[in-house]
Structures are given as structure tokens and as C-alpha cells.
mmCIF file of C-alpha atoms in Angstrom:
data_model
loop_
_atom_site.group_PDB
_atom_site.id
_atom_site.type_symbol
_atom_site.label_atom_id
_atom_site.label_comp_id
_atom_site.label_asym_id
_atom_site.label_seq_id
_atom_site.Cartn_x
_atom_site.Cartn_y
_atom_site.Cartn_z
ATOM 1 C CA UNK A 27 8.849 -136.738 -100.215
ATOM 2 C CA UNK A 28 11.622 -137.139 -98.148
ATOM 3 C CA UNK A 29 14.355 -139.849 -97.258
ATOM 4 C CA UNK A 30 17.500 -140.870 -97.798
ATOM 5 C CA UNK A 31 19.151 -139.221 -100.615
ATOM 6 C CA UNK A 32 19.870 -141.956 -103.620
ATOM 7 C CA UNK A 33 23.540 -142.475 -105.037
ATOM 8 C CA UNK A 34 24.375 -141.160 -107.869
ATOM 9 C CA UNK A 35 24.592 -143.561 -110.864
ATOM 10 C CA UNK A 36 27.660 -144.847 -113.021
ATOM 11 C CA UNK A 37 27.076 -142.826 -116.216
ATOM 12 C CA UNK A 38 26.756 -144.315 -119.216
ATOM 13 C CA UNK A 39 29.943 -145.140 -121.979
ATOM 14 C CA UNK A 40 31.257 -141.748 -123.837
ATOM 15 C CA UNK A 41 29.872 -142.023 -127.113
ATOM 16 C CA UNK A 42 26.985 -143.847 -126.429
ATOM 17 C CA UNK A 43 24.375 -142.052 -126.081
ATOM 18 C CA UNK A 44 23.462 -141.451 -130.217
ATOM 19 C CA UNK A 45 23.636 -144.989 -130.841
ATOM 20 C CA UNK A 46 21.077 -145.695 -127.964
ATOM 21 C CA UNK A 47 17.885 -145.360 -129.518
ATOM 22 C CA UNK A 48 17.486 -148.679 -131.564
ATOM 23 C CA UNK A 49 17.071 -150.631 -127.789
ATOM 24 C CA UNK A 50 14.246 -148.385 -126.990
ATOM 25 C CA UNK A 51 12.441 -147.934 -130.519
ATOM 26 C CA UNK A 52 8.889 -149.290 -129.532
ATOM 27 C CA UNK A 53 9.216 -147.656 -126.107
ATOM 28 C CA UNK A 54 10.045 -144.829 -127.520
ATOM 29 C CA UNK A 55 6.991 -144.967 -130.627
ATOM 30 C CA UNK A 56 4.547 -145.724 -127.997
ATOM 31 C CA UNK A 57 5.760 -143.499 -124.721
ATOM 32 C CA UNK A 58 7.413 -139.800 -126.322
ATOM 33 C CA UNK A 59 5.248 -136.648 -127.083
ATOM 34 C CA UNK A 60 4.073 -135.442 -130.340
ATOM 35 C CA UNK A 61 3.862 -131.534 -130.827
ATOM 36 C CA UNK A 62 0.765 -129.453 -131.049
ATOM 37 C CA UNK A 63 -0.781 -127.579 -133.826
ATOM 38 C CA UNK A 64 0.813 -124.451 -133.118
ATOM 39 C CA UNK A 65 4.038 -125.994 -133.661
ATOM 40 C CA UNK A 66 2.951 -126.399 -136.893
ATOM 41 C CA UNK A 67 1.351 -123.063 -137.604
ATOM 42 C CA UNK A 68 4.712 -121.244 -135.977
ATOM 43 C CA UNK A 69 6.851 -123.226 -138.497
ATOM 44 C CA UNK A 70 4.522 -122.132 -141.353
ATOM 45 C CA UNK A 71 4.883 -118.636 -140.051
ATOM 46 C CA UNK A 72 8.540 -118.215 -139.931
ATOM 47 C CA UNK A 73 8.994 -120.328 -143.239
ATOM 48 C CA UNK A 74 6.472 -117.971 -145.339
ATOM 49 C CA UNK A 75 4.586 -121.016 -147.007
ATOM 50 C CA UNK A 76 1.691 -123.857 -145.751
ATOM 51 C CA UNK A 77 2.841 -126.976 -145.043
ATOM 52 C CA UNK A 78 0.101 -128.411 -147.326
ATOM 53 C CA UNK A 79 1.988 -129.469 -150.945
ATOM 54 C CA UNK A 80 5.328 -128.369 -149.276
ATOM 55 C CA UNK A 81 8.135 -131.203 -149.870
ATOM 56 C CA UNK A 82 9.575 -131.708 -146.181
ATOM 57 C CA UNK A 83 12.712 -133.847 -145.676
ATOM 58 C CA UNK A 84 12.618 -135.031 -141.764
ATOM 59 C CA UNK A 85 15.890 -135.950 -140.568
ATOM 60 C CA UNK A 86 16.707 -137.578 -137.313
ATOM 61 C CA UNK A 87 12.966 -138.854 -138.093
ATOM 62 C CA UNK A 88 13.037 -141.563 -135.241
ATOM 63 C CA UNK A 89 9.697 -143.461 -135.015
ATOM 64 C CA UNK A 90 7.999 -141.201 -137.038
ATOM 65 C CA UNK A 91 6.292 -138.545 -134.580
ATOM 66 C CA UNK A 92 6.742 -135.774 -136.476
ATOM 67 C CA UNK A 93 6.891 -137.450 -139.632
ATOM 68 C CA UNK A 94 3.112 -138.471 -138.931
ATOM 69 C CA UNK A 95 1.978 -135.251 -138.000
ATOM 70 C CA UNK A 96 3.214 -133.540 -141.199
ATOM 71 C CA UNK A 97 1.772 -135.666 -143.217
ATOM 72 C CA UNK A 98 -1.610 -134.631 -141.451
ATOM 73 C CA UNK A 99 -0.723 -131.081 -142.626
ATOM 74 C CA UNK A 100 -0.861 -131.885 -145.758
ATOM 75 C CA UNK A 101 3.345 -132.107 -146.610
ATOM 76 C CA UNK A 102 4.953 -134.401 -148.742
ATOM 77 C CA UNK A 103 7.171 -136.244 -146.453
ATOM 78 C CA UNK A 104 10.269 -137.920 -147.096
ATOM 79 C CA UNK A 105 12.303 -139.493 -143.695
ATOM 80 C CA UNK A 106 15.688 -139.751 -143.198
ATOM 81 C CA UNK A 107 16.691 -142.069 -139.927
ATOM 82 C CA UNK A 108 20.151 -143.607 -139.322
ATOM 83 C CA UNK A 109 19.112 -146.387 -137.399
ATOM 84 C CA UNK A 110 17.314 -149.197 -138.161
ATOM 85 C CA UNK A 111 15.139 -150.601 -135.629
ATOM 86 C CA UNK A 112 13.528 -146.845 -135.431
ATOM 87 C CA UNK A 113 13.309 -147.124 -138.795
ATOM 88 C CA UNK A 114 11.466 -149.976 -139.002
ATOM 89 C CA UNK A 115 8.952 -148.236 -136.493
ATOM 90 C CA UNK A 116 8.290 -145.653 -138.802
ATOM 91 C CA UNK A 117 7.803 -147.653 -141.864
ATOM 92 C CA UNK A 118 5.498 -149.699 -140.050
ATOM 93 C CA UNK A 119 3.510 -146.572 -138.581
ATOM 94 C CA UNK A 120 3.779 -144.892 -142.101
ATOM 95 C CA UNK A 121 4.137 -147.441 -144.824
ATOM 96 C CA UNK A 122 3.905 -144.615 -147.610
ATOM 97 C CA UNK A 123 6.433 -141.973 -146.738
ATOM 98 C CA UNK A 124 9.937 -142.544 -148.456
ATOM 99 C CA UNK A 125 12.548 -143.700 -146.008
ATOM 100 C CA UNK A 126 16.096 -143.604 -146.334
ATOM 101 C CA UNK A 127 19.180 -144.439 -144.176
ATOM 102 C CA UNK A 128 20.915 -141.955 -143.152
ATOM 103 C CA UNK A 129 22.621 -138.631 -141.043
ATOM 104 C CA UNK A 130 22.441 -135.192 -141.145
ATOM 105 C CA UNK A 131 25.715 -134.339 -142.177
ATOM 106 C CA UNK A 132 25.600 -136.539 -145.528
ATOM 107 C CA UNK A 133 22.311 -136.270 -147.141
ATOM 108 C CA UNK A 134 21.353 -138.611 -149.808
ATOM 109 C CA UNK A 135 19.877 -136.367 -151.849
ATOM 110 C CA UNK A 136 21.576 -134.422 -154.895
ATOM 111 C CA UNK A 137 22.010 -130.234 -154.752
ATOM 112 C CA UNK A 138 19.138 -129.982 -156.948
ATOM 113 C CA UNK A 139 16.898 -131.706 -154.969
ATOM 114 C CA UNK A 140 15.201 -128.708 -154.202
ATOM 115 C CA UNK A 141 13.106 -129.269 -150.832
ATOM 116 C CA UNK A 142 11.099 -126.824 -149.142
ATOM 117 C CA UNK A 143 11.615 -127.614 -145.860
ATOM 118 C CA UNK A 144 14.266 -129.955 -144.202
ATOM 119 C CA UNK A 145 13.446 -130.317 -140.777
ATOM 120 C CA UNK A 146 14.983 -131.760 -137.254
ATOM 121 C CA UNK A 147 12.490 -132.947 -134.562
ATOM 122 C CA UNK A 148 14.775 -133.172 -131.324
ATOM 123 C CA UNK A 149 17.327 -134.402 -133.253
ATOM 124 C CA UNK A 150 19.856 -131.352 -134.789
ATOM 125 C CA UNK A 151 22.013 -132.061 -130.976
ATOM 126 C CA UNK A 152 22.658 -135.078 -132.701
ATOM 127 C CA UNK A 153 24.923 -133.822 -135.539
ATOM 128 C CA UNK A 154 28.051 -131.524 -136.161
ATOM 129 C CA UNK A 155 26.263 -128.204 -137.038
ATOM 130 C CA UNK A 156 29.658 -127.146 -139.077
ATOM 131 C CA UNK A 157 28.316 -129.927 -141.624
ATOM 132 C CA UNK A 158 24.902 -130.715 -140.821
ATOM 133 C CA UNK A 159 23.619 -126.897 -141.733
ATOM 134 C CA UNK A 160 25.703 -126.698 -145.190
ATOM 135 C CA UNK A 161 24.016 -129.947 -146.119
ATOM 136 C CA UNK A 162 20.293 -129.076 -145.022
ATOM 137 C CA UNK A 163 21.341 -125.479 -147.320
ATOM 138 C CA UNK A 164 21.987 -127.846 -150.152
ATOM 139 C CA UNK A 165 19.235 -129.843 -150.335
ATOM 140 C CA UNK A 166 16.974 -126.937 -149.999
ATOM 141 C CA UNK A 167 15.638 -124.547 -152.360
ATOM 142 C CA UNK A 168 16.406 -121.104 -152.587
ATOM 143 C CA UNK A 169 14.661 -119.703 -149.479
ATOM 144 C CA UNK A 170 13.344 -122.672 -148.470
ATOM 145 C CA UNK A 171 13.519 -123.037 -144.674
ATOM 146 C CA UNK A 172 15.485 -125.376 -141.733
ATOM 147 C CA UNK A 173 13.790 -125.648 -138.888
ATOM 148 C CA UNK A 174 14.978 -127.186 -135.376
ATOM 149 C CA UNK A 175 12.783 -128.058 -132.205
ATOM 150 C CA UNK A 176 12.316 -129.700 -128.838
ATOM 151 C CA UNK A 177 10.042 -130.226 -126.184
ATOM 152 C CA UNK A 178 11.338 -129.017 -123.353
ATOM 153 C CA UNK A 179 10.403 -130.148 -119.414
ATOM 154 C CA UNK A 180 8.978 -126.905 -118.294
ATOM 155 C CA UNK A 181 11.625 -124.860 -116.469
ATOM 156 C CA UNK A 182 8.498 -122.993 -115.462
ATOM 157 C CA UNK A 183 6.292 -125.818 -113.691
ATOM 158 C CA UNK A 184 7.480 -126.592 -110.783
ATOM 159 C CA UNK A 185 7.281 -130.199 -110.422
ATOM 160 C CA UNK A 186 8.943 -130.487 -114.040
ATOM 161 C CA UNK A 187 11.677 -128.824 -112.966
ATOM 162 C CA UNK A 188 11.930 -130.260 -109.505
ATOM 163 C CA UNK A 189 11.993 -133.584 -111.511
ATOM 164 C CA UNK A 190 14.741 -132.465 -113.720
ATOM 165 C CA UNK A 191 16.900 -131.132 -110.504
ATOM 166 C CA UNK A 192 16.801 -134.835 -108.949
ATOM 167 C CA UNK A 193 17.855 -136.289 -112.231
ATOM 168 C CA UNK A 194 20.830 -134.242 -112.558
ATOM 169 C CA UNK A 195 21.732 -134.834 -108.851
ATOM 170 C CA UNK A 196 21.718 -138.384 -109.400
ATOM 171 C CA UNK A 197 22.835 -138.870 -113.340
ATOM 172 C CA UNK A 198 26.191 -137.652 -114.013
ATOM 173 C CA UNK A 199 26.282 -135.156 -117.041
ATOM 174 C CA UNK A 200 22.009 -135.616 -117.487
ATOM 175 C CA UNK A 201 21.673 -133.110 -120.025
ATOM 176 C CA UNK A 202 24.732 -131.125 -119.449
ATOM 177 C CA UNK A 203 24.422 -128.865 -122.413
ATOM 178 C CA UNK A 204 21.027 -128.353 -123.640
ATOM 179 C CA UNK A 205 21.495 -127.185 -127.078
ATOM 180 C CA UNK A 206 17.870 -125.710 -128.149
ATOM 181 C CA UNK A 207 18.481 -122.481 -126.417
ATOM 182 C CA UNK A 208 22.056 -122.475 -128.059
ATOM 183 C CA UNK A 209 20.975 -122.882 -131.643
ATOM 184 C CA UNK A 210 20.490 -119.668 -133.228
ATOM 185 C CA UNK A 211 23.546 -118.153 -131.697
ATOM 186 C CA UNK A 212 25.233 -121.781 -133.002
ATOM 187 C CA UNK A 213 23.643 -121.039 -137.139
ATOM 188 C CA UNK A 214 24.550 -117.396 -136.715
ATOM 189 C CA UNK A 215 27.930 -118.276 -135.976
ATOM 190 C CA UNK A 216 28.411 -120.273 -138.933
ATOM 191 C CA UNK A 217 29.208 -117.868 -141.367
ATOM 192 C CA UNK A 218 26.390 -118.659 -143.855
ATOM 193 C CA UNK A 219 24.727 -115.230 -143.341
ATOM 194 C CA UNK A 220 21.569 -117.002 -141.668
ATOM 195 C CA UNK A 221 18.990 -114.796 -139.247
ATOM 196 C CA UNK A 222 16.863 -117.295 -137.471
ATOM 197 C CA UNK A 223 13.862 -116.554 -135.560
ATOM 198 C CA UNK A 224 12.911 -119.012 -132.374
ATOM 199 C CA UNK A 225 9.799 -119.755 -130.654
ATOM 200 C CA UNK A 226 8.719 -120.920 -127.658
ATOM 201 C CA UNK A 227 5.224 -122.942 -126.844
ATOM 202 C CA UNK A 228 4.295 -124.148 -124.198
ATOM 203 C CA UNK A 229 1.742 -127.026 -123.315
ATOM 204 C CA UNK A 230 0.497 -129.817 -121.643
ATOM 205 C CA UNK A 231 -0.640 -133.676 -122.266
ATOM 206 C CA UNK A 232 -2.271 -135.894 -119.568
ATOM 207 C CA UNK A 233 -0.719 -139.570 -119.468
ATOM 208 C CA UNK A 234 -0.615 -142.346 -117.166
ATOM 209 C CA UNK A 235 2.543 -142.381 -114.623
ATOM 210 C CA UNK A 236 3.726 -145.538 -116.228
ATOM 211 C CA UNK A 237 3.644 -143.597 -120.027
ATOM 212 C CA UNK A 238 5.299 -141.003 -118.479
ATOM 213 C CA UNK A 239 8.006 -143.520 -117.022
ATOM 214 C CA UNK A 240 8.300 -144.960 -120.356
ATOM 215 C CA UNK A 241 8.937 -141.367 -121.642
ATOM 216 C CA UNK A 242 11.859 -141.078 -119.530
ATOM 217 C CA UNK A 243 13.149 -144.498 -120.233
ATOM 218 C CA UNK A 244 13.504 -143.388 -124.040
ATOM 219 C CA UNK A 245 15.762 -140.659 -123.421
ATOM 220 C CA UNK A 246 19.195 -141.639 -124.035
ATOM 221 C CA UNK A 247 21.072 -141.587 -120.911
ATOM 222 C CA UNK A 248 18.287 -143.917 -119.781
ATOM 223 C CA UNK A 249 18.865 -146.102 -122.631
ATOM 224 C CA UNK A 250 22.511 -146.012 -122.818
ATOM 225 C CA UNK A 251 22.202 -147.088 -118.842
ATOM 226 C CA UNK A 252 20.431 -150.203 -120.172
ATOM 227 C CA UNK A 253 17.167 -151.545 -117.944
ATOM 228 C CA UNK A 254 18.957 -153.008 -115.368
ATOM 229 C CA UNK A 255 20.352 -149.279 -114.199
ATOM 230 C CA UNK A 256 17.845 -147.388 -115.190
ATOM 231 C CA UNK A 257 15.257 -149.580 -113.001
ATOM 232 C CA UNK A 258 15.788 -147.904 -109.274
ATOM 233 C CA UNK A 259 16.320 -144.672 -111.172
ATOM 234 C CA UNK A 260 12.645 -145.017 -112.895
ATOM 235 C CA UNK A 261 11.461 -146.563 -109.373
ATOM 236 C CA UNK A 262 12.695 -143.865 -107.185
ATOM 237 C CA UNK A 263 10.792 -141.068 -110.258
ATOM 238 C CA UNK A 264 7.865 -142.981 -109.386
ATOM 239 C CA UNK A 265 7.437 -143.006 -105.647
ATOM 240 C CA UNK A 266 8.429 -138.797 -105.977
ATOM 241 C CA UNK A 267 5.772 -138.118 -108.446
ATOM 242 C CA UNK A 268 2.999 -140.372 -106.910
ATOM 243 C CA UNK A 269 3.128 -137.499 -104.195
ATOM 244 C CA UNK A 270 2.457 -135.205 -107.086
ATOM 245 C CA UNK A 271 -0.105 -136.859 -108.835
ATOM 246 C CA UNK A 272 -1.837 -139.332 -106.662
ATOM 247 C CA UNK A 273 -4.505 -140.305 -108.979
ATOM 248 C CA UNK A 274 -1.839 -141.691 -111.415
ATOM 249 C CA UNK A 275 -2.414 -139.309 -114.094
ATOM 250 C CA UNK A 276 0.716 -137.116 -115.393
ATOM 251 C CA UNK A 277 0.486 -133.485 -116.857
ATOM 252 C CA UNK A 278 3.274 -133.195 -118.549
ATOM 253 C CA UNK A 279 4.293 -129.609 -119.099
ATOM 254 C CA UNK A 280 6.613 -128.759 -121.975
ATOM 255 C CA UNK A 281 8.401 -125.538 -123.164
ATOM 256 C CA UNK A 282 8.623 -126.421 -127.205
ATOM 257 C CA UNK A 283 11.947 -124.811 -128.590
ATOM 258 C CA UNK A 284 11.749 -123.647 -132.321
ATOM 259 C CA UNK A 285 14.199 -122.662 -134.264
ATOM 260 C CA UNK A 286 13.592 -121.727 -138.212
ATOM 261 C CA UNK A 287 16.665 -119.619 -140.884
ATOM 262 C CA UNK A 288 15.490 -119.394 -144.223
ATOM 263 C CA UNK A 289 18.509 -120.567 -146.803
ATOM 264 C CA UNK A 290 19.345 -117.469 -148.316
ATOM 265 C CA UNK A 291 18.981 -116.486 -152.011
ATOM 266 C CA UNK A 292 21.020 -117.665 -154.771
ATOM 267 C CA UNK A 293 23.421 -114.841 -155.412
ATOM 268 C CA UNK A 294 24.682 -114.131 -158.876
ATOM 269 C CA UNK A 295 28.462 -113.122 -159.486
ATOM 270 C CA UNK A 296 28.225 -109.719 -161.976
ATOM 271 C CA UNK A 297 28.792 -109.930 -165.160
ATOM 272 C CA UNK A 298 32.118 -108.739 -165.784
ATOM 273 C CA UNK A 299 32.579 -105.459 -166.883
ATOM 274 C CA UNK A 300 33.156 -105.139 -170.719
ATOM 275 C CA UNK A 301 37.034 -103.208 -172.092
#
């Protein structure tokens, strides 16, 4: 499509962009991907156990997307979200899993509390990884496993990418630093002796242009713009991708980031050596 190039847009407050999500909960519950089975079979993979039994804390749990789907696997969920009109998504989507305020880097949950799996569904960019990994180590077992992961737009698909490009042009610092492909180097280099392993899926899901809108108008920098903002932005996204997909139908393409370290074994001091 051509014309005349848009402005670029005011960005959005420093510091806002975290505390964004509560204006966008249902938008968010009823518009944002959920992850496909292989997701699920990967993280079993790397973490050496079945999700089935396996006590999961999900942190950054949002509305619930992932929460949902682990439950379907057979975990025993518990949800962690900091804010509390996602929160009150989830509960209502998933009346039975525990919920509990709070972040990443303080866990309410003692050392011994022993979980299998503590897990971040787009969420770990969220947190300070200096205290967010030490406290996911805590709450887990011995070799119990953390895993990270994102869908991705598909660098790969052309008119994902194509998409992305525009945003950037026209949203100042729109995903500036992408930190899936930066997390294992970022738990390496915490000194905790952790050797993650990453995968990448990709696939697809067919939605109507205005759920695929509705997707973008979840993200934060969306949000944090506020509706008013975001409008001509969404409007503009509309018109380009009606020339891609003039039936109204969206095939989303995304490049799934995953990210699992095992919490290493409990080491033992020797016993000291007798005279």
C-alpha cells in the first residue's frame, strides 16, 4: 500500500509500560495467543518430567493463558499475578487454581516450597533477572526446572515482519530490546552455574483482522499510549493488512522462544576431615 508516510507517535511515559496491563485485561483475555502443544511437550523435554502431577508456579500469569493450558496437561497450577484487574480475569476463567498477588523477584512462597516447575509466559522481561532467577531457584526443588517463553511475530514471514518494521518506524523505542533471544546468555551470566537449553517453534492461528487488532492493542506500548493514541496507529495496521488479507482473516505467524535451566543440585559441604 502506498501513501503518505504517518508521523511518528509521542511515546508513552518511562516506566509505564509494566503497569499497563490492568486497562487492557479483557482485551487482552479475549484477543492474545495461547501456545501449542509442542510448547508443552518441548518444556517436558528439557525439564526431564510430564507435566501431568507436576506442581507448576506461573508467574507473570496475566489472564490466565498459560495457566489454562497447563492445567489441561494435567499440572497442578498455582498463579502468581501482580495486578489485579488481570487477576481477576484469571480467577474468573479458572476459579480453582490458587492465586496470589505478586512479582517475580519476591515470591510468596517459603524455600521449602519445593515446586517442580516455576514458569514465565512472556513475562520474565518484566523483572530484574539478578533477583527474579535466585527466587524462582528457591522456590524450586532440587532440579526442578525454570522455564521462559514468547511468541514471537515471525521474523521469517514476511508480512509479520513488514508489520513489525512500520511499527518501529512509527513508535519510538517499539520493542527496542527484545529480551527472548537474550535470555540464556542473561541466566548464564548470573553466576548460578545454570546451562539452559532454548527452543524455537514456530506456528500459525487464523483470526479475524479485528482479533488481531485487539492483539496488538494489548501489547503495552499500545496500552501505555491509551485508546485515544493508539486509534490511527491500529487504523493505519488495518488499511496495510486488508491488502494482505482481503478476506478479513489473519494468519498470524509466530516464532515461540523457549528457554528452560534446570536448578542445580543441592551440594553438600564435606565433612571435615577428622585430627
Amino acid at each position: 500500500m502506498t501513501g503518505t508516510p504517518h508521523p511518528p507517535v509521542q511515546p508513552p511515559p518511562p516506566g509505564s509500560l509494566a503497569r499497563s496491563f490492568d486497562a487492557v485485561a479483557g482485551q487482552y483475555a479475549s484477543a492474545r495467543p495461547g501456545y501449542p502443544p509442542a510448547l508443552f511437550a518441548a518444556i517436558e523435554e528439557l525439564a526431564g518430567r510430564p507435566l501431568a502431577g507436576a506442581r507448576v508456579l506461573d508467574v507473570g500469569a496475566g489472564t490466565g493463558i498459560a495457566t489454562g493450558l497447563l492445567t489441561a496437561r494435567g499440572a497442578r497450577v498455582t498463579a502468581v499475578e501482580p495486578g489485579a484487574a488481570m487477576a481477576a480475569e484469571l480467577h474468573a476463567a479458572h476459579p480453582d487454581v490458587p492465586l496470589v498477588r505478586g512479582v517475580g523477584e519476591a515470591l510468596p512462597f517459603s524455600a521449602d516450597a519445593g515446586f517442580d516447575l516455576v514458569g514465565y509466559a512472556q513475562a520474565w522481561h518484566w523483572t530484574d533477572p539478578a533477583r527474579s532467577v535466585p527466587e524462582a531457584l528457591r522456590v524450586l526443588r532440587p532440579g526442578g526446572a525454570l522455564a521462559l517463553w514468547w511468541n514471537v511475530p515471525d521474523p521469517d514471514v514476511a508480512w509479520a515482519a513488514e508489520q513489525e518494521a512500520r511499527l518501529a518506524r512509527r513508535l519510538p523505542g517499539y520493542h527496542a530490546h527484545p529480551i527472548s533471544p537474550e535470555a540464556p546468555g542473561l541466566l548464564r551470566g548470573l553466576g548460578l552455574g545454570l546451562r539452559p537449553e532454548c527452543r524455537v517453534l514456530h506456528w500459525t492461528r487464523r483470526v479475524p483482522l479485528d482479533t488481531h487488532l485487539a492483539m496488538l492493542g494489548s501489547r503495552s506500548y499500545f496500552a501505555a499510549l491509551g485508546p485515544a493514541a493508539a486509534a490511527p496507529v491500529l487504523a493505519a495496521e488495518r488499511a496495510a493488512l486488508l491488502d494482505v488479507f482481503p478476506d478479513g482473516t489473519v494468519e498470524e505467524a509466530y516464532a515461540l522462544d523457549l528457554t528452560v535451566t534446570l536448578r542445580p543440585p543441592v551440594s553438600h559441604p564435606a565433612p571435615p576431615l577428622r585430627p
